[in-house]
Short mmCIF file of C-alpha atoms in Angstrom, two decimals:
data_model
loop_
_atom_site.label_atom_id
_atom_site.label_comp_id
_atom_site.label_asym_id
_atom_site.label_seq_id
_atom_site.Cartn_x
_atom_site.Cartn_y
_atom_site.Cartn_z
CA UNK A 1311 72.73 79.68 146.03
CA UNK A 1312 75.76 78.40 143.56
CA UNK A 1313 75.83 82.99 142.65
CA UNK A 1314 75.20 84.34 146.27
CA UNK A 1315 79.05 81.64 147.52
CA UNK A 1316 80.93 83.22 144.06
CA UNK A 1317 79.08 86.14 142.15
CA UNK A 1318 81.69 85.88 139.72
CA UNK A 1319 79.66 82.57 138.66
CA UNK A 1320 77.27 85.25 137.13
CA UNK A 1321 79.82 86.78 134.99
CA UNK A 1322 81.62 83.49 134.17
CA UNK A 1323 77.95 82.48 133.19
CA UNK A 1324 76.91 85.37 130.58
CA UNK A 1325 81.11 85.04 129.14
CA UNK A 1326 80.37 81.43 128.29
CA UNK A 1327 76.89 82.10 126.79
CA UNK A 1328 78.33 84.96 124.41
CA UNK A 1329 81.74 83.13 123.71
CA UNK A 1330 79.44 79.68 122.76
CA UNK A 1331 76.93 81.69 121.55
CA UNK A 1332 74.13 79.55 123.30
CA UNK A 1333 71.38 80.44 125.89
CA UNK A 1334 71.12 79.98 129.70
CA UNK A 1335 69.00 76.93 131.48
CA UNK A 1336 65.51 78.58 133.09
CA UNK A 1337 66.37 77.88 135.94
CA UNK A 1338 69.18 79.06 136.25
CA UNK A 1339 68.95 81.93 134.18
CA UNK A 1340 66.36 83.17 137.06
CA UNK A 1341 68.89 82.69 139.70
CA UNK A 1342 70.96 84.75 137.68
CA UNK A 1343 69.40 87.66 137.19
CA UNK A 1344 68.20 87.58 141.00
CA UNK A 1345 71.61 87.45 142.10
CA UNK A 1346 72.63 90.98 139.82
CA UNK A 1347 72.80 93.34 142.58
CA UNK A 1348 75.39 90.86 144.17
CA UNK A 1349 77.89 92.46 141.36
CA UNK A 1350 77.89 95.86 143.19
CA UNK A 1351 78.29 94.67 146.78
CA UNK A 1352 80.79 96.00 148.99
CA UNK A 1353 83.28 94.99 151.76
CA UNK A 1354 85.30 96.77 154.20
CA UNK A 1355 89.16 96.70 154.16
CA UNK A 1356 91.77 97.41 156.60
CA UNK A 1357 92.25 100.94 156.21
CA UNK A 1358 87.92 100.88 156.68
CA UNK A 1359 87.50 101.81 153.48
CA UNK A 1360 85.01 100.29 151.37
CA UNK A 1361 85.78 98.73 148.31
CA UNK A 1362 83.49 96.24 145.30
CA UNK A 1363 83.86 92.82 146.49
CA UNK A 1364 84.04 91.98 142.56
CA UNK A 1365 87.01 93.70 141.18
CA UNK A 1366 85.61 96.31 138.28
CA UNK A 1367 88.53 94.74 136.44
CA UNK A 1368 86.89 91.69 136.40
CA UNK A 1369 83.56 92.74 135.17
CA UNK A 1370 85.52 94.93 132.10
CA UNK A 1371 87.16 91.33 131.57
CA UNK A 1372 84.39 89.27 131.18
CA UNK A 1373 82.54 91.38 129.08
CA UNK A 1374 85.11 91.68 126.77
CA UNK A 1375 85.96 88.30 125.88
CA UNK A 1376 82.63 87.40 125.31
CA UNK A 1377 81.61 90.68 123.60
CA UNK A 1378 84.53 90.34 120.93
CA UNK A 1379 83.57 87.27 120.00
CA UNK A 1380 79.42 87.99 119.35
CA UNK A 1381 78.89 91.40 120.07
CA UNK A 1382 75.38 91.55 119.26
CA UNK A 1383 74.48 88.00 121.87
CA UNK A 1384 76.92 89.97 124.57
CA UNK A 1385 74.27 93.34 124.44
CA UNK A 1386 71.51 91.72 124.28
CA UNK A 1387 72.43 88.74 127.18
CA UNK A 1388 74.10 91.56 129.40
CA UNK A 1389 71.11 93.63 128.93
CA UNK A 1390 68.09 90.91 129.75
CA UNK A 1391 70.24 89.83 132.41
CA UNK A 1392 70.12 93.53 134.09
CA UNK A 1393 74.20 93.41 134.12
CA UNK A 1394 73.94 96.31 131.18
CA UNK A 1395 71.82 98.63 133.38
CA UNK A 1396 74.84 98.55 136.08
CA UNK A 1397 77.60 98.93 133.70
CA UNK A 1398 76.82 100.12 130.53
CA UNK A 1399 73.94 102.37 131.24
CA UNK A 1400 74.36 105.17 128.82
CA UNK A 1401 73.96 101.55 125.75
CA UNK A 1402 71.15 99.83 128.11
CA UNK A 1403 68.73 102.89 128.33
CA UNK A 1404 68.98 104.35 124.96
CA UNK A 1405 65.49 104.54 123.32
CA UNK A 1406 64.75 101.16 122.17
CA UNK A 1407 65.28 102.47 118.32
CA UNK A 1408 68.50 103.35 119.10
CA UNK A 1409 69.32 100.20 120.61
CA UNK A 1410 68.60 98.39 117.88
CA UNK A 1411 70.51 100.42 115.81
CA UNK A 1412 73.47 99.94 118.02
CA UNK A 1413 72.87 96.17 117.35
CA UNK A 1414 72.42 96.78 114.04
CA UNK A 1415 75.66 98.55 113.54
CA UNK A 1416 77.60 95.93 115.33
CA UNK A 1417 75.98 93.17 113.29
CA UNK A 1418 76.69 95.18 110.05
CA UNK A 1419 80.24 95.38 110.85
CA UNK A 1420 80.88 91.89 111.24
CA UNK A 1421 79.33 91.63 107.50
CA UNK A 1422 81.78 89.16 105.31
CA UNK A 1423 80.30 91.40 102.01
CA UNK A 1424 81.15 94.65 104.23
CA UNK A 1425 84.65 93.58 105.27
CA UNK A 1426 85.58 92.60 101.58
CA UNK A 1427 85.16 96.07 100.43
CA UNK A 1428 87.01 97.58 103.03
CA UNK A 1429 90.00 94.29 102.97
CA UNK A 1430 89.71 93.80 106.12
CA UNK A 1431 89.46 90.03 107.83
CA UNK A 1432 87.07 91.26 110.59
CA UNK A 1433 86.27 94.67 112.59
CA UNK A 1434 89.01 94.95 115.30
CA UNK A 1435 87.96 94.66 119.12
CA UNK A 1436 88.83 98.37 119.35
CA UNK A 1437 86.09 99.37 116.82
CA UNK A 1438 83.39 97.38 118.15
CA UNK A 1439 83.39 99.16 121.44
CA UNK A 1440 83.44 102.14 119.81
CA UNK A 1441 80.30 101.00 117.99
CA UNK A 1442 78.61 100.87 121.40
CA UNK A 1443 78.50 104.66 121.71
CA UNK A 1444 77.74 105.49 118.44
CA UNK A 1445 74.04 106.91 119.51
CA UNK A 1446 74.66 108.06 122.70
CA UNK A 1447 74.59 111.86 122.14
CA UNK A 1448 77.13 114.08 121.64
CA UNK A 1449 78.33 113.07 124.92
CA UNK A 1450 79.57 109.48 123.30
CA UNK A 1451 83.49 110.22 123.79
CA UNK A 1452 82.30 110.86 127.66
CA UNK A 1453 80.30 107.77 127.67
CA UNK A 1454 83.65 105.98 125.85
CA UNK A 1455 85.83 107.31 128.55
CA UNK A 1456 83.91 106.55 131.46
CA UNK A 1457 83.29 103.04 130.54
CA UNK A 1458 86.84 102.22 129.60
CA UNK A 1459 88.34 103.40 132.90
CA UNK A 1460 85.90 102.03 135.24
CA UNK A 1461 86.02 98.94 133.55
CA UNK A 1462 89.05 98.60 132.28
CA UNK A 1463 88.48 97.89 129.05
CA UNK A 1464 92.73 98.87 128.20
CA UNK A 1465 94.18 95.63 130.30
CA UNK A 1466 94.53 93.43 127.73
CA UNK A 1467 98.23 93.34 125.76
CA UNK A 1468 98.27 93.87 122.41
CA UNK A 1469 98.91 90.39 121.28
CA UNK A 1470 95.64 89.65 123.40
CA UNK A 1471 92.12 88.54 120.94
CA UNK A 1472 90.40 91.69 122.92
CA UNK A 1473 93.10 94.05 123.34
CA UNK A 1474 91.44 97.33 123.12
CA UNK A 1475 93.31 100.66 122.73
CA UNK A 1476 91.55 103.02 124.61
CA UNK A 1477 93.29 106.00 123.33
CA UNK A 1478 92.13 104.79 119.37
CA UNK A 1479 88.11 104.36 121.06
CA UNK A 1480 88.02 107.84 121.50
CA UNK A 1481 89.10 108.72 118.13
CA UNK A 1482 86.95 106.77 116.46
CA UNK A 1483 84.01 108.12 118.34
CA UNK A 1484 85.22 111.42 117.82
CA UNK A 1485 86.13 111.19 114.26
CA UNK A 1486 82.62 109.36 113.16
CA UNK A 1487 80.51 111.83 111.60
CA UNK A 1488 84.04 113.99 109.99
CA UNK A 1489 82.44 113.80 106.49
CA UNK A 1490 79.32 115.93 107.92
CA UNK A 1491 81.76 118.72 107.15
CA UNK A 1492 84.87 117.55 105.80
CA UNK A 1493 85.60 117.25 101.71
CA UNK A 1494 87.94 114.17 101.27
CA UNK A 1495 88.67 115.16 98.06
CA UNK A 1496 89.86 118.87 99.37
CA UNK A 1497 91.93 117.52 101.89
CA UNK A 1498 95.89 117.82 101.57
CA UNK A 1499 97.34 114.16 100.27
CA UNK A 1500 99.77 114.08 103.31
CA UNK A 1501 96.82 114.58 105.46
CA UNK A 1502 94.90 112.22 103.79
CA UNK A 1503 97.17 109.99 104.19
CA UNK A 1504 97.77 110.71 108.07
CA UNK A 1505 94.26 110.10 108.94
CA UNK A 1506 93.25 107.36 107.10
CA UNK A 1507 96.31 105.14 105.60
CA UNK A 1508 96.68 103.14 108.57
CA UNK A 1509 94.95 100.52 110.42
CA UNK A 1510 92.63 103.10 112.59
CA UNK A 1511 91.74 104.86 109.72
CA UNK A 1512 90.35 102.21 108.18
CA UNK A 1513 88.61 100.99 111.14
CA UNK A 1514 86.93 104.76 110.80
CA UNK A 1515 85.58 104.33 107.13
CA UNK A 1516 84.30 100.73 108.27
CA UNK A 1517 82.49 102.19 110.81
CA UNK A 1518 81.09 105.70 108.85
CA UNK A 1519 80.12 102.49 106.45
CA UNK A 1520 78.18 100.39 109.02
CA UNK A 1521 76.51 103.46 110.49
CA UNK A 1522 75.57 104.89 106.69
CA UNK A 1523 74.22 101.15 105.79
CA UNK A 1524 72.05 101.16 109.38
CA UNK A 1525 70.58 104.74 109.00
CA UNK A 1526 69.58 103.52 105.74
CA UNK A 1527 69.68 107.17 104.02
CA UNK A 1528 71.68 108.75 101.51
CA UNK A 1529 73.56 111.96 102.97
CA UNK A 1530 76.49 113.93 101.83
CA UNK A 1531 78.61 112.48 104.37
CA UNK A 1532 77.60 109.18 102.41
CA UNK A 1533 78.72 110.05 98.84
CA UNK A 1534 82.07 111.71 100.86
CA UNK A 1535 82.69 108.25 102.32
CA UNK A 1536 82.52 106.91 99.28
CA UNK A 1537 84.65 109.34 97.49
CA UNK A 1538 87.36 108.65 100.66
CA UNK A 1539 87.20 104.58 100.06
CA UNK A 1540 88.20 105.54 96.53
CA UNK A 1541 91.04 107.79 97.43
CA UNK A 1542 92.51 105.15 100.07
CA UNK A 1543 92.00 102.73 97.18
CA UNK A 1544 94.41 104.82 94.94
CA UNK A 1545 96.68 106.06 97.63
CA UNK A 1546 97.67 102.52 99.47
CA UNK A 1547 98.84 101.83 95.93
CA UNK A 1548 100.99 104.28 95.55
CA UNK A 1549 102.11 103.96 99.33
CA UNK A 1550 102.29 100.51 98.93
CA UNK A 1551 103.14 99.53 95.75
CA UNK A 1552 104.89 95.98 96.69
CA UNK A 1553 102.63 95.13 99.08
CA UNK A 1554 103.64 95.47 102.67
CA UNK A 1555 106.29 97.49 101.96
CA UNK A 1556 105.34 101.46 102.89
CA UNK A 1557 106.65 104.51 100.54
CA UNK A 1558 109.03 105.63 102.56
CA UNK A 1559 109.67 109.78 102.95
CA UNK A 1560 111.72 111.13 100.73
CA UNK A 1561 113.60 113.77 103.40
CA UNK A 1562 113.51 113.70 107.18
CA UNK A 1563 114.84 116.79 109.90
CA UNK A 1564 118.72 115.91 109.27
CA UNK A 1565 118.23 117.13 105.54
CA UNK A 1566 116.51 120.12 106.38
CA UNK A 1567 118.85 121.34 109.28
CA UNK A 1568 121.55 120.83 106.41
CA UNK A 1569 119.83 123.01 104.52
CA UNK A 1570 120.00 125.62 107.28
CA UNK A 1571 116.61 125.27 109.36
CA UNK A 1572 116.53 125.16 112.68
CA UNK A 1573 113.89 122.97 113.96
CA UNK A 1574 110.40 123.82 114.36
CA UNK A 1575 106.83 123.87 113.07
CA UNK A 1576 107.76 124.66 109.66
CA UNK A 1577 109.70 121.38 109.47
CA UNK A 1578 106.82 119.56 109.35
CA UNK A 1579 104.80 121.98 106.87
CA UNK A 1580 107.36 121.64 104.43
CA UNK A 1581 108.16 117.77 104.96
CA UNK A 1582 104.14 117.62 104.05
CA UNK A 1583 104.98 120.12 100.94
CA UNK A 1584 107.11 117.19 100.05
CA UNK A 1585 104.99 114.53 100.85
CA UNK A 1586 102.02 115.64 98.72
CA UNK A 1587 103.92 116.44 95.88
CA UNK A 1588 105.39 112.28 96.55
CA UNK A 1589 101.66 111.23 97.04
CA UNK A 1590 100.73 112.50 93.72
CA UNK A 1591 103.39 111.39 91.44
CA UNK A 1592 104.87 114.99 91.33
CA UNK A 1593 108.66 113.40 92.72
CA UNK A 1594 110.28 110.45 93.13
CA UNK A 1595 113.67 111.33 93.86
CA UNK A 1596 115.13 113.15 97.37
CA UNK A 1597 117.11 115.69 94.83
CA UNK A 1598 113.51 116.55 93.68
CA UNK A 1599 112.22 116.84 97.19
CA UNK A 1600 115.03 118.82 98.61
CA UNK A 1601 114.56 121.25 95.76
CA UNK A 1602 110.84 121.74 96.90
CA UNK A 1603 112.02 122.48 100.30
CA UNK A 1604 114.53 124.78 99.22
CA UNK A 1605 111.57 127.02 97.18
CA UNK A 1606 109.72 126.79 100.52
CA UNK A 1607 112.73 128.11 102.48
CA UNK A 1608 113.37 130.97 99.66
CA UNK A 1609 109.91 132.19 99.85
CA UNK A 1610 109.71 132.27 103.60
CA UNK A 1611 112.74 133.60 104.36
#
């Protein structure tokens, strides 16, 4: 009765169990999942239109702050409870193998021996619902898209425990099986860099990681992960070599326009010329850079 006056009661329910990490009385776990359907109800507004009497908003919400906190107890609650069927159906009616693999991968990347190698504290929010759609198809960044915009998933700021950047989700779901085809070891250093020297990038190779360490089988893609952690591991120090503090370029537009570009494209092809030859230990100096930029102008001019 408590679910039919407030159906947010069911929600508020299932955030507390995942957040505690406890179960639900018998009682009134039955209740709850009878009173499911009362999620997608509908009333009629002024304009006699209809509209969810629970705000979509608020579903996204509660999910979140209990999912961030246990992932694996927020699937698996959301799904006995039937609440995963109406809101994350592309994760509740996967095959059951790849459901637990989904679990799987989200208990793998909470891993303290995981995290270590990677130096990371703990998997950002962002990258654990990105882990949700990593085996739903090749229509995942779909799946990704749809869920975050009906739900909502992007209202929380940034300073916010489960602020989730949408925009970064797709990416990440996008970006997961790169290695399939992708050398690290052939790729440009300024690329390199660009993809995976930054906190998103490093989300990625967690999760290529967790996936490898679920699927339990050795792959190319594998040994290229591997090959990748290596090159970040060189890279951030020579990017970072006081800690915090980020290499910082060596020329910028101003210097090339002085050199007598006009801006374009090629300003950022040669300002990666530069870059590499930085990343590698080639330069050190802007009179060493500019003179690379000059040999790029002289042969394309």
């Amino acid at each position: 009765e408590r679910f039919y006056e407030d159906a947010t009661r069911i929600l508020r329910a299932l955030r507390f169990a995942c957040q505690l990490s406890f179960g639900i009385e018998q009682n009134t776990w039955e209740a709850l999942k009878k009173s499911v359907p009362l999620l997608n109800n509908t009333i009629m507004q002024e304009d006699g239109r209809h509209a969810y009497a629970i705000a979509r908003e608020m579903i996204g919400r509660e999910f979140l702050l209990g999912f961030v906190q246990h992932p694996t107890h927020a699937v698996n609650i959301w799904k006995e409870a039937g609440v995963l069927d109406l809101f994350l159906p592309e994760v509740a009616h996967l095959p059951t193998n790849f459901f637990q693999k989904t679990l799987e991968t989200l208990h793998t990347l909470q891993r303290p021996a995981l995290l270590a190698q990677h130096n990371l504290p703990a998997p950002s929010p962002t990258l654990l619902v990105a882990a949700l759609f990593t085996y739903t198809g090749d229509d995942r960044r779909t799946h990704a898209h749809t869920t975050c915009k009906n739900l909502y998933f992007h209202q929380f700021g940034k300073n916010h425990f489960a602020h989730i950047n949408c925009k970064d989700v797709f990416w990440l779901v996008d970006e997961l099986h790169f290695f399939e085809e992708q050398d690290p070891a052939a790729m440009r250093p300024s690329h390199f860099e660009k993809k995976f020297c930054n906190e998103r990038g490093q989300d990625l190779l967690l999760f290529m990681h967790a996936v490898a360490i679920t699927s339990g089988k050795h792959s190319i893609a594998r040994e290229r992960l591997h090959t990748a952690r290596r090159i970040l591991e060189q890279m951030m120090k020579t990017i970072c070599p006081d800690g915090d503090a980020r290499l910082p370029h060596l020329i910028n537009g101003n210097d090339l326009q002085q050199l007598g570009m006009k801006p374009g494209p090629h300003f950022r092809e040669i300002k990666n010329h530069v870059r590499d030859a930085q990343l590698i230990g080639k330069i050190q100096e802007k009179d060493e850079a500019l003179e690379i930029a000059r040999h790029y102008i002289r042969i394309n001019t």
